[in-house]
Coordinates of C-alpha atoms in Angstrom, one line a residue:
Chain A
M1 CA 0.0 0.0 0.0
K2 CA 1.0 3.6 -0.6
I3 CA 1.1 5.3 2.7
C4 CA 1.6 9.0 3.4
L5 CA 2.5 10.3 6.9
I6 CA 1.4 13.9 7.4
G7 CA 2.6 16.0 10.3
D8 CA 5.4 18.2 11.5
S9 CA 9.1 17.9 12.5
R10 CA 8.4 15.0 14.8
L11 CA 7.9 12.9 11.7
G12 CA 11.7 13.1 11.3
A13 CA 12.1 10.2 13.8
I14 CA 10.1 7.9 11.6
K15 CA 11.8 8.9 8.4
L16 CA 15.2 8.4 10.0
A17 CA 14.1 5.0 11.3
L18 CA 13.3 4.1 7.7
D19 CA 16.4 5.6 6.2
E20 CA 18.5 3.7 8.7
R21 CA 16.5 0.5 8.2
L22 CA 15.5 0.2 11.8
V23 CA 12.2 -0.9 10.6
D24 CA 11.1 -2.9 7.6
A25 CA 8.2 -1.4 5.7
G26 CA 7.8 -4.6 3.7
K27 CA 5.6 -4.2 0.7
H28 CA 4.5 -0.8 1.7
E29 CA 5.7 2.4 0.0
I30 CA 5.9 5.1 2.6
S31 CA 6.0 8.9 1.9
F32 CA 6.2 11.9 4.2
F33 CA 4.7 15.4 4.1
A34 CA 5.9 17.4 7.1
A35 CA 5.5 21.0 8.0
V36 CA 8.0 23.4 9.6
A37 CA 7.2 23.9 13.2
G38 CA 3.6 25.1 13.7
R39 CA 3.0 25.6 10.0
A40 CA 0.8 22.6 9.6
R41 CA -1.9 25.0 10.8
N42 CA -1.5 26.6 7.4
F43 CA -2.3 23.4 5.5
K44 CA -5.4 23.6 3.5
F45 CA -7.8 20.7 2.8
T46 CA -9.5 20.8 -0.6
K47 CA -11.5 18.2 -2.5
A48 CA -8.4 17.3 -4.5
A49 CA -5.4 17.7 -2.1
I50 CA -3.9 18.8 1.2
R51 CA -1.8 21.8 0.3
P52 CA 0.6 23.9 2.4
G53 CA -0.1 27.5 2.9
A54 CA 3.3 28.3 1.3
V55 CA 6.0 26.2 -0.2
S56 CA 8.3 27.2 2.6
D57 CA 5.9 25.6 5.1
V58 CA 7.0 22.2 4.0
A59 CA 9.8 21.0 6.1
F60 CA 10.4 17.8 4.1
S61 CA 8.5 15.6 1.8
T62 CA 9.7 12.3 0.3
E63 CA 12.6 13.2 -2.0
G64 CA 10.9 16.5 -2.6
K65 CA 8.7 14.7 -5.1
F66 CA 5.5 16.4 -4.2
S67 CA 4.4 19.7 -2.9
D68 CA 0.9 18.6 -1.8
V69 CA -0.9 15.4 -0.8
R70 CA -3.3 14.5 -3.6
A71 CA -6.5 12.7 -2.7
D72 CA -5.9 9.9 -5.1
A73 CA -2.2 9.4 -4.6
F74 CA -2.2 7.2 -1.6
D75 CA -4.1 4.2 -0.1
V76 CA -3.5 5.3 3.5
L77 CA -3.1 8.7 5.2
V78 CA -1.5 8.9 8.7
F79 CA -2.0 12.2 10.6
Y80 CA 0.8 12.2 13.0
A81 CA 1.3 14.3 16.1
T82 CA 0.1 17.7 14.9
E83 CA -1.9 19.6 17.5
F84 CA -2.6 16.3 19.2
E85 CA -0.3 16.6 22.2
F86 CA -1.3 14.8 25.3
G87 CA 2.1 15.4 26.7
R88 CA 1.7 19.1 26.6
W89 CA -1.6 19.6 28.3
A90 CA -2.0 16.5 30.5
R91 CA 1.1 17.5 32.4
P92 CA 0.4 19.2 35.8
N93 CA 1.9 22.4 34.4
I94 CA -0.5 24.3 36.7
G95 CA 1.7 23.4 39.7
S96 CA 1.5 20.9 42.5
I97 CA -0.7 17.9 43.0
E98 CA -3.0 19.9 45.4
Q99 CA -4.1 22.0 42.4
R100 CA -5.8 19.0 40.9
A101 CA -8.6 19.9 43.3
H102 CA -9.3 23.0 41.2
F103 CA -10.7 21.0 38.4
T104 CA -13.6 18.6 38.4
D105 CA -13.6 15.4 36.3
A106 CA -16.3 16.9 34.1
F107 CA -14.2 19.9 33.4
L108 CA -11.2 17.9 32.4
A109 CA -13.3 15.5 30.3
Q110 CA -14.7 18.3 28.3
C111 CA -11.2 19.8 27.9
V112 CA -9.9 16.5 26.6
E113 CA -12.7 16.0 24.2
M114 CA -12.5 19.4 22.7
K115 CA -8.7 19.4 22.5
I116 CA -8.7 16.1 20.6
A117 CA -11.7 16.9 18.4
N118 CA -10.2 20.3 17.4
S119 CA -6.7 19.1 16.7
F120 CA -5.3 19.4 13.2
C121 CA -5.0 15.6 13.1
M122 CA -8.7 15.0 13.8
R123 CA -10.0 17.9 11.7
F124 CA -8.1 16.7 8.6
A125 CA -8.9 13.1 9.3
Y126 CA -12.6 14.0 9.5
L127 CA -12.4 15.9 6.3
A128 CA -10.7 13.1 4.5
S129 CA -13.1 10.5 5.9
T130 CA -16.2 12.5 4.7
T131 CA -14.9 13.7 1.3
P132 CA -15.4 11.4 -1.7
G133 CA -12.2 10.4 -3.5
W134 CA -10.0 10.3 -0.4
P135 CA -8.5 7.1 1.0
T136 CA -10.7 5.2 3.4
K137 CA -7.8 4.0 5.5
L138 CA -7.0 6.9 7.9
I139 CA -4.9 6.8 11.0
V140 CA -4.4 9.4 13.7
C141 CA -1.4 9.3 16.1
P142 CA -0.7 11.5 19.1
A143 CA 2.4 13.5 19.6
P144 CA 4.9 11.7 21.9
A145 CA 4.7 12.8 25.4
Q146 CA 7.4 15.1 26.6
A147 CA 10.6 13.4 27.7
A148 CA 12.3 14.5 30.9
P149 CA 15.2 13.2 33.1
R150 CA 14.1 11.8 36.4
D151 CA 15.7 14.6 38.3
Q152 CA 13.3 17.1 36.7
L153 CA 10.2 15.2 37.6
D154 CA 9.0 17.5 40.4
E155 CA 5.6 18.3 39.1
G156 CA 3.7 15.4 40.5
P157 CA 1.7 12.8 38.6
P158 CA -0.2 13.7 35.4
L159 CA -3.7 15.2 35.7
L160 CA -5.2 12.5 33.7
D161 CA -4.4 8.8 33.3
V162 CA -2.9 8.1 29.9
N163 CA -5.2 5.2 29.4
Y164 CA -8.2 7.5 29.8
L165 CA -6.7 9.9 27.2
N166 CA -6.1 7.1 24.8
A167 CA -9.6 5.7 25.3
E168 CA -11.1 9.1 24.6
A169 CA -9.0 9.5 21.5
D170 CA -9.9 6.1 20.3
R171 CA -13.6 6.8 20.9
L172 CA -13.5 10.0 19.0
C173 CA -11.6 8.5 16.1
K174 CA -14.1 5.6 15.9
D175 CA -16.9 8.2 15.7
I176 CA -15.4 9.4 12.4
G177 CA -14.3 6.1 11.1
V178 CA -10.6 6.6 11.8
R179 CA -8.1 4.3 13.4
Y180 CA -6.2 5.5 16.4
V181 CA -2.7 4.3 17.0
P182 CA -1.4 5.5 20.5
Q183 CA 2.1 6.0 21.7
P184 CA 3.3 2.6 22.9
A185 CA 2.6 2.3 26.6
Y186 CA 6.1 0.8 27.3
T187 CA 7.7 4.0 26.0
L188 CA 6.1 6.0 28.8
T189 CA 7.2 6.5 32.4
P190 CA 4.5 6.1 35.1
D191 CA 4.1 9.8 35.3
F192 CA 3.4 10.2 31.7
Y193 CA 6.7 11.4 30.3
T194 CA 8.3 9.6 27.4
D195 CA 11.2 7.7 28.7
L196 CA 14.3 9.7 28.2
S197 CA 16.0 6.9 26.2
Y198 CA 13.6 7.6 23.3
S199 CA 14.6 11.3 23.2
I200 CA 18.4 11.1 23.6
G201 CA 20.1 11.5 20.2
S202 CA 17.1 12.7 18.4
R203 CA 18.1 14.4 15.1
R204 CA 16.6 17.0 12.8
Y205 CA 15.6 15.9 9.3
I206 CA 17.7 18.4 7.4
A207 CA 21.0 18.0 5.6
G208 CA 23.5 16.1 7.8
H209 CA 20.8 15.2 10.4
P210 CA 22.3 17.2 13.2
T211 CA 21.1 16.3 16.7
H212 CA 18.5 18.4 18.4
P213 CA 19.7 20.6 21.3
S214 CA 20.3 18.6 24.4
D215 CA 17.4 20.2 26.2
D216 CA 14.9 19.3 23.5
R217 CA 12.3 17.0 25.0
N218 CA 9.7 17.1 22.2
H219 CA 11.5 15.2 19.4
M220 CA 12.2 11.5 19.7
N221 CA 15.0 9.5 18.2
A222 CA 14.9 7.0 15.3
A223 CA 14.5 4.1 17.7
F224 CA 11.2 5.6 18.8
G225 CA 10.3 6.3 15.2
A226 CA 10.8 2.6 14.4
L227 CA 8.4 1.6 17.2
M228 CA 5.7 4.0 16.1
L229 CA 6.0 2.9 12.5
R230 CA 5.7 -0.8 13.5
D231 CA 2.5 0.0 15.3
I232 CA 1.1 2.0 12.4
L233 CA 1.8 -0.8 9.9
A234 CA 0.3 -3.3 12.3
A235 CA -2.8 -1.2 12.4
L236 CA -3.2 -1.8 8.6
D237 CA -3.5 -5.5 8.9
Chain B
M1 CA -30.9 83.5 28.3
K2 CA -27.5 84.8 29.4
H3 CA -27.2 86.6 32.7
S4 CA -24.7 89.3 33.3
S5 CA -21.8 88.1 35.4
A6 CA -21.9 91.4 37.2
H7 CA -25.1 90.3 38.9
A8 CA -24.1 86.6 39.3
T9 CA -22.9 86.3 42.9
H10 CA -24.4 82.9 43.6
P11 CA -22.5 79.6 43.9
Y12 CA -23.5 78.3 40.4
Q13 CA -21.5 81.0 38.8
N14 CA -18.3 79.2 38.8
R15 CA -19.5 75.7 38.4
P16 CA -17.7 73.7 35.6
V17 CA -19.3 72.7 32.3
R18 CA -20.0 69.2 33.6
A19 CA -22.2 70.6 36.3
F20 CA -24.9 71.8 33.8
W21 CA -27.3 69.5 31.9
K22 CA -27.4 71.9 29.0
T23 CA -23.7 72.0 28.4
A24 CA -22.7 68.6 29.6
V25 CA -25.6 66.3 28.5
A26 CA -28.2 67.9 26.3
G27 CA -28.0 66.5 22.8
R28 CA -25.1 64.2 23.6
S29 CA -24.7 60.5 23.4
G30 CA -22.9 58.6 26.2
G31 CA -19.7 58.5 24.1
E32 CA -19.8 62.3 23.7
L33 CA -19.9 63.1 27.4
V34 CA -16.7 64.5 28.7
D35 CA -15.2 64.8 32.1
L36 CA -17.7 62.3 33.4
W37 CA -15.6 60.6 36.1
Q38 CA -12.7 61.8 38.2
P39 CA -11.4 58.8 40.1
K40 CA -10.6 59.6 43.8
S41 CA -7.5 57.5 43.5
E42 CA -4.9 57.4 40.8
L43 CA -5.9 54.8 38.2
K44 CA -3.3 53.4 35.8
S45 CA -3.2 50.5 33.4
T46 CA -0.9 48.8 35.9
T47 CA -3.4 49.1 38.7
R48 CA -4.3 45.6 39.9
I49 CA -8.1 45.4 39.7
A50 CA -10.2 42.6 41.1
T51 CA -13.7 42.4 39.7
F52 CA -16.8 40.8 41.3
G53 CA -20.5 41.3 41.3
S54 CA -23.5 40.8 39.1
C55 CA -23.3 39.6 35.5
F56 CA -22.5 43.1 34.2
A57 CA -19.2 42.9 36.0
R58 CA -18.2 40.1 33.7
N59 CA -18.0 42.6 30.9
I60 CA -15.6 44.8 32.9
G61 CA -13.1 42.1 33.5
A62 CA -13.1 41.0 29.9
R63 CA -12.5 44.6 28.7
L64 CA -9.7 45.1 31.2
V65 CA -8.0 42.1 29.7
A66 CA -8.7 43.3 26.2
R67 CA -6.8 46.6 27.0
N68 CA -4.0 44.8 28.8
W69 CA -4.9 46.3 32.1
G70 CA -3.9 44.7 35.4
W71 CA -7.0 42.5 35.9
I72 CA -6.5 39.9 38.6
N73 CA -7.4 36.4 37.8
A74 CA -6.8 34.4 41.0
E75 CA -8.4 31.3 39.8
P76 CA -7.4 30.9 36.2
A77 CA -8.3 28.0 34.0
P78 CA -5.4 25.6 33.3
D79 CA -3.3 26.3 30.2
F80 CA -4.7 23.2 28.4
A81 CA -8.3 24.3 28.7
P82 CA -10.0 25.4 25.5
E83 CA -11.4 28.9 25.9
M84 CA -15.0 27.7 25.3
I85 CA -14.8 25.1 28.0
A86 CA -13.1 27.4 30.5
D87 CA -15.9 29.9 29.9
A88 CA -18.6 27.3 30.4
F89 CA -17.1 26.4 33.8
G90 CA -17.0 30.0 35.0
Y91 CA -13.3 30.7 34.5
G92 CA -12.3 34.2 33.6
H93 CA -15.6 35.8 34.4
F94 CA -14.6 37.3 37.8
S95 CA -11.3 37.4 39.7
A96 CA -12.3 34.1 41.3
R97 CA -14.9 31.5 40.3
T98 CA -17.6 32.9 42.6
G99 CA -20.1 33.2 39.9
N100 CA -22.4 36.2 40.0
I101 CA -22.6 38.0 43.4
Y102 CA -25.8 39.9 42.9
T103 CA -26.4 41.4 46.4
T104 CA -24.4 43.1 49.0
A105 CA -25.6 40.4 51.5
A106 CA -24.0 37.7 49.3
L107 CA -20.9 39.8 49.0
L108 CA -20.6 40.1 52.7
Q109 CA -21.1 36.4 53.0
W110 CA -18.3 35.6 50.5
L111 CA -16.0 38.1 52.2
G112 CA -16.7 36.6 55.6
W113 CA -15.6 33.2 54.3
A114 CA -12.5 34.7 52.6
A115 CA -11.5 36.5 55.8
G116 CA -12.0 33.4 57.9
Q117 CA -14.6 35.0 60.0
S118 CA -17.3 32.5 59.1
A119 CA -17.4 29.1 57.5
P120 CA -19.8 28.3 54.6
V121 CA -22.6 25.9 55.4
D122 CA -22.3 22.5 54.0
E123 CA -25.6 22.9 52.1
V124 CA -25.7 21.5 48.6
W125 CA -28.6 21.2 46.2
P126 CA -29.5 18.0 44.3
Y127 CA -29.8 18.4 40.6
N128 CA -30.3 15.6 38.1
N129 CA -28.4 13.1 40.2
R130 CA -25.6 15.6 40.6
W131 CA -25.1 18.6 42.9
I132 CA -25.4 22.3 42.6
D133 CA -23.6 24.9 44.7
P134 CA -26.3 27.2 46.2
F135 CA -23.8 30.0 46.2
R136 CA -22.5 29.7 42.6
G137 CA -25.0 27.7 40.7
E138 CA -23.6 28.0 37.2
I139 CA -20.0 27.2 38.0
E140 CA -20.3 23.5 37.1
P141 CA -22.7 23.4 34.2
N142 CA -24.1 20.0 34.8
G143 CA -23.5 20.0 38.6
F144 CA -20.8 18.4 40.7
E145 CA -20.6 14.7 40.9
S146 CA -20.6 14.6 44.7
P147 CA -21.1 17.0 47.6
A148 CA -17.5 16.4 48.7
I149 CA -16.2 17.6 45.4
L150 CA -18.5 20.6 45.4
L151 CA -17.3 21.6 48.8
Q152 CA -13.7 21.1 47.9
S153 CA -14.2 23.2 44.8
R154 CA -15.9 25.9 46.8
A155 CA -13.0 26.0 49.2
V156 CA -10.6 26.5 46.3
T157 CA -12.7 29.5 45.2
I158 CA -12.8 31.0 48.7
A159 CA -9.0 30.8 48.9
A160 CA -8.8 32.4 45.4
L161 CA -11.1 35.2 46.5
R162 CA -8.8 35.9 49.4
K163 CA -5.8 35.9 47.1
A164 CA -7.5 38.3 44.7
I165 CA -8.2 40.7 47.6
E166 CA -4.7 40.4 48.9
S167 CA -3.1 41.1 45.6
A168 CA -5.4 43.9 44.4
D169 CA -5.1 47.6 44.5
V170 CA -8.7 48.1 43.6
F171 CA -11.7 45.9 44.4
L172 CA -14.4 46.7 41.8
F173 CA -17.9 45.5 42.8
T174 CA -21.0 45.8 40.7
L175 CA -24.2 45.9 42.7
G176 CA -27.0 44.0 40.9
L177 CA -30.1 43.1 43.0
T178 CA -31.9 43.9 46.2
E179 CA -34.2 40.9 46.3
Y180 CA -32.7 37.6 47.4
W181 CA -33.4 34.3 49.2
S182 CA -31.8 33.1 52.4
N183 CA -32.0 30.1 54.8
A184 CA -34.0 31.2 57.9
E185 CA -32.2 28.6 60.0
T186 CA -28.6 29.1 58.9
G187 CA -28.7 32.6 57.6
A188 CA -27.0 31.5 54.3
V189 CA -27.7 33.9 51.5
Y190 CA -28.4 32.0 48.2
Q191 CA -27.5 33.1 44.8
T192 CA -30.9 32.2 43.4
C193 CA -34.2 30.9 44.9
P194 CA -34.1 27.2 45.9
G195 CA -36.0 25.1 43.5
T196 CA -35.4 27.2 40.4
R197 CA -32.2 25.3 39.5
G198 CA -31.5 22.6 41.9
G199 CA -32.6 22.3 45.5
R200 CA -36.2 22.1 46.7
F201 CA -38.1 25.1 47.9
D202 CA -39.3 24.9 51.5
A203 CA -41.4 27.8 52.6
T204 CA -40.7 27.0 56.2
R205 CA -36.9 27.4 55.8
H206 CA -36.5 29.6 52.7
Q207 CA -37.0 33.2 53.3
F208 CA -37.5 36.1 50.8
N209 CA -35.6 39.3 51.5
Q210 CA -35.8 42.7 50.1
A211 CA -32.8 44.8 51.0
R212 CA -33.5 48.4 51.8
T213 CA -31.1 51.3 51.3
A214 CA -30.0 51.1 54.9
N215 CA -29.3 47.4 54.6
V216 CA -27.3 47.8 51.5
L217 CA -25.3 50.6 53.0
A218 CA -24.6 48.7 56.2
E219 CA -23.5 45.7 54.2
L220 CA -21.2 47.8 52.0
D221 CA -19.7 49.3 55.1
A222 CA -19.2 45.9 56.6
A223 CA -17.8 44.5 53.3
R224 CA -15.3 47.4 53.3
D225 CA -14.2 46.5 56.8
L226 CA -13.7 42.9 55.8
L227 CA -11.8 43.9 52.7
H228 CA -9.5 46.1 54.7
H229 CA -9.1 43.4 57.3
I230 CA -7.5 41.3 54.4
N231 CA -5.8 44.2 52.6
P232 CA -5.7 47.6 54.4
A233 CA -4.5 49.5 51.4
L234 CA -7.4 48.3 49.1
K235 CA -9.5 50.9 47.3
L236 CA -13.1 50.1 46.3
I237 CA -14.9 51.1 43.2
L238 CA -18.6 50.5 43.2
T239 CA -20.8 50.3 40.1
V240 CA -24.5 49.5 39.7
S241 CA -25.5 47.0 37.1
P242 CA -27.9 48.5 34.5
V243 CA -29.3 45.0 33.9
S244 CA -32.8 44.8 35.3
P245 CA -33.9 41.8 37.5
S246 CA -35.6 39.1 35.5
A247 CA -38.4 38.7 38.0
T248 CA -39.6 40.1 41.3
M249 CA -41.2 38.6 44.4
T250 CA -42.7 41.9 45.4
E251 CA -46.3 42.8 44.4
A252 CA -45.0 45.5 42.2
H253 CA -44.8 45.4 38.4
I254 CA -41.4 44.2 37.4
L255 CA -40.6 47.6 35.8
T256 CA -41.4 49.4 39.0
A257 CA -39.6 46.8 41.1
A258 CA -36.5 47.1 38.9
S259 CA -36.5 50.9 39.2
H260 CA -36.9 50.6 43.0
S261 CA -34.1 48.0 43.2
K262 CA -31.6 50.0 41.1
S263 CA -32.5 53.2 42.9
V264 CA -31.8 51.6 46.3
L265 CA -28.4 50.3 45.0
R266 CA -27.5 53.5 43.4
A267 CA -28.3 55.5 46.5
A268 CA -26.4 53.2 48.8
A269 CA -23.4 53.1 46.5
G270 CA -23.4 56.9 46.3
D271 CA -23.7 57.2 50.1
C272 CA -20.9 54.8 50.7
A273 CA -18.6 56.6 48.2
A274 CA -19.5 59.9 49.8
T275 CA -18.7 58.6 53.3
H276 CA -15.3 57.0 52.6
V277 CA -12.3 58.4 50.8
D278 CA -11.2 55.0 49.7
V279 CA -14.6 54.2 48.1
D280 CA -15.4 55.5 44.7
Y281 CA -18.4 55.3 42.4
F282 CA -18.1 54.8 38.7
P283 CA -21.2 55.9 36.8
G284 CA -21.5 53.1 34.3
Y285 CA -25.2 52.8 35.3
E286 CA -25.9 56.4 34.3
L287 CA -24.3 55.9 30.9
I288 CA -26.7 53.1 30.1
T289 CA -29.9 54.3 31.8
G290 CA -29.5 58.0 31.6
A291 CA -31.5 60.3 29.3
L292 CA -28.8 60.5 26.6
A293 CA -29.0 60.9 22.9
G294 CA -27.7 58.4 20.4
E295 CA -28.1 54.7 19.7
P296 CA -30.2 52.4 21.9
R297 CA -28.0 51.0 24.7
Y298 CA -29.9 47.9 25.4
A299 CA -29.9 44.7 23.4
V300 CA -33.1 42.9 22.4
G301 CA -35.2 42.2 25.5
Q302 CA -34.2 45.5 27.1
R303 CA -32.4 43.7 30.0
H304 CA -28.9 43.3 28.8
V305 CA -26.6 46.0 27.5
A306 CA -25.5 46.1 23.8
P307 CA -21.8 45.4 23.4
A308 CA -21.2 48.8 21.8
A309 CA -22.7 50.5 24.8
I310 CA -20.5 48.4 27.2
D311 CA -17.5 49.5 25.2
M312 CA -18.7 53.1 25.5
V313 CA -19.0 52.7 29.3
M314 CA -15.5 51.2 29.6
D315 CA -14.1 54.0 27.3
H316 CA -15.0 56.4 30.1
F317 CA -13.4 54.1 32.7
F318 CA -10.2 53.9 30.6
A319 CA -10.3 57.6 29.9
A320 CA -9.8 58.3 33.6
A321 CA -6.4 56.6 33.6
C322 CA -3.6 58.9 34.4
D323 CA -0.9 57.2 32.4
D324 CA -0.5 56.3 28.7
A325 CA -2.7 53.3 28.9
P326 CA -4.0 52.2 25.5
K327 CA -7.3 53.9 24.8
E328 CA -8.2 51.2 22.3
P329 CA -8.7 47.5 23.0
A330 CA -5.8 45.3 22.0
A331 CA -8.2 42.5 21.3
K332 CA -11.7 42.2 20.1
S333 CA -14.3 43.1 22.7
A334 CA -15.7 40.3 24.6
Q335 CA -19.2 39.1 23.6
I336 CA -22.1 40.4 25.5
T337 CA -23.1 38.4 28.6
E338 CA -26.3 36.8 27.5
D339 CA -29.3 36.0 29.5
D340 CA -28.7 32.3 29.6
E341 CA -25.3 32.9 31.2
C342 CA -26.9 34.8 34.1
D343 CA -28.0 32.6 37.0
E344 CA -30.7 35.0 38.0
A345 CA -32.3 34.8 34.5
Y346 CA -33.5 31.3 35.5
Y347 CA -36.5 33.0 37.0
A348 CA -37.6 34.1 33.6
A349 CA -38.2 30.5 32.7
F350 CA -41.1 30.5 35.2
A351 CA -42.9 33.4 33.7
P352 CA -46.5 32.7 32.6
D353 CA -47.6 33.4 29.0
A354 CA -48.0 37.0 28.3
P355 CA -51.6 38.2 28.0

């Protein structure tokens, strides 16, 4: 099958995993269409294609062969990580564990639902699933949770259980006929950070593949990319 | 007719332009009035202002934010909350999630809790298998899942109210109503009548109150004492909501009852400001209800104020700033506070068909 992964710079981990043959795509032909940080918001969905707001918005696409994602060019579309970040908003960034008392479960549940439903991933997956001529195999993946060394974990446990977040995402994806592929549970620490081993050595997908700054916690390495791609391919079976 | 100044030896002779209807108001819209308000205390964009009160006060906080003024939000929504959800759960309306505080009796009750001088009663109201807070009914749109969670959430808000008072330079309170319901046994002052949204009305325990001017004035004075107990340097600005009550329990016609209620509040606010150097009155009420020229200032239904009129009111507030604060909003004006967002508007649902 011809598969296109659409997202942002975090797709670099998966592309590097493929380039370095850490994962075998088998009979599948995999392409990438990634935006420069934040510019996936500029992507436009039309009946015929997903187009960037400007050519400069495209961080990388497979071999630079295409400047948009045409509706009839692929069998599978994977919307990866864009505006779908449990790691950013489920962290207790409001402070200590006592502050969990500020928010009722009903409030948090509605925040979760709206955040997921309004993410780029979900909006574009919905448009693709309801527009004739687009692939019927659609997958949504969350952004990997932030990674942090153990000595920085002073914020307390996450506000919401990761299983709950994944269940909500799965439910909302099913509502629109889309498959949800979560971040593998074994890559997460109990307090909902990505284990640091999956972040160390992450590299940018530009010439020379330089490593990200040492304090970068949002980009994962090729080993993580390989794990995610395996799960994505498994979801097609 | 002009009089010769040679014969004018009376005190009106040297009154400023703003003192005369003919020169200050006649033929003018609210936006065309000048020199309307001279704050007693210096007001700057950096002044830290806490806002509470009836639903009209929600418009004030939103516009302070829009102009990058120092509005205090002591109980903010978490970063991850979508704006629409935060709004539905009462975040960002007032400086803490108290919901609308319509009466001075309710204000005094909240301040007593914040000052630690009294403890809130454990009363909660059942509502569709969930629980409503009698003192801030709209905070959790579908009700709390248990009384314990409700009380915990209320305690968080009381702490936030105290924090808002401690960190403010100005406490801006908008007086809304004189009619209210209380518990005859505990003395608790409810936000709305039991039974209208949650709870069960019990005529033996639930008592109707109509605050008179002396009551309101005494409660304002007591509220001022409590505020200064927490923050001795705090200044007060009082406003009166131009939004009419949605229903009355008096025998009067609602129009008459509304006029009486607003007159009582206006008189008490004025008296309080006249008595204390640290209490001021901002005439937003007059800008909406006064006999002024120009566009209608009320929205459809004649209860709520049109957004353009709220902007006009706040333009006068901002014009009083003594620094180079932005005179234009940095962001789009907040939407009007609609009836269905106003707890007290629940009464309107019980109105019989019009003849």
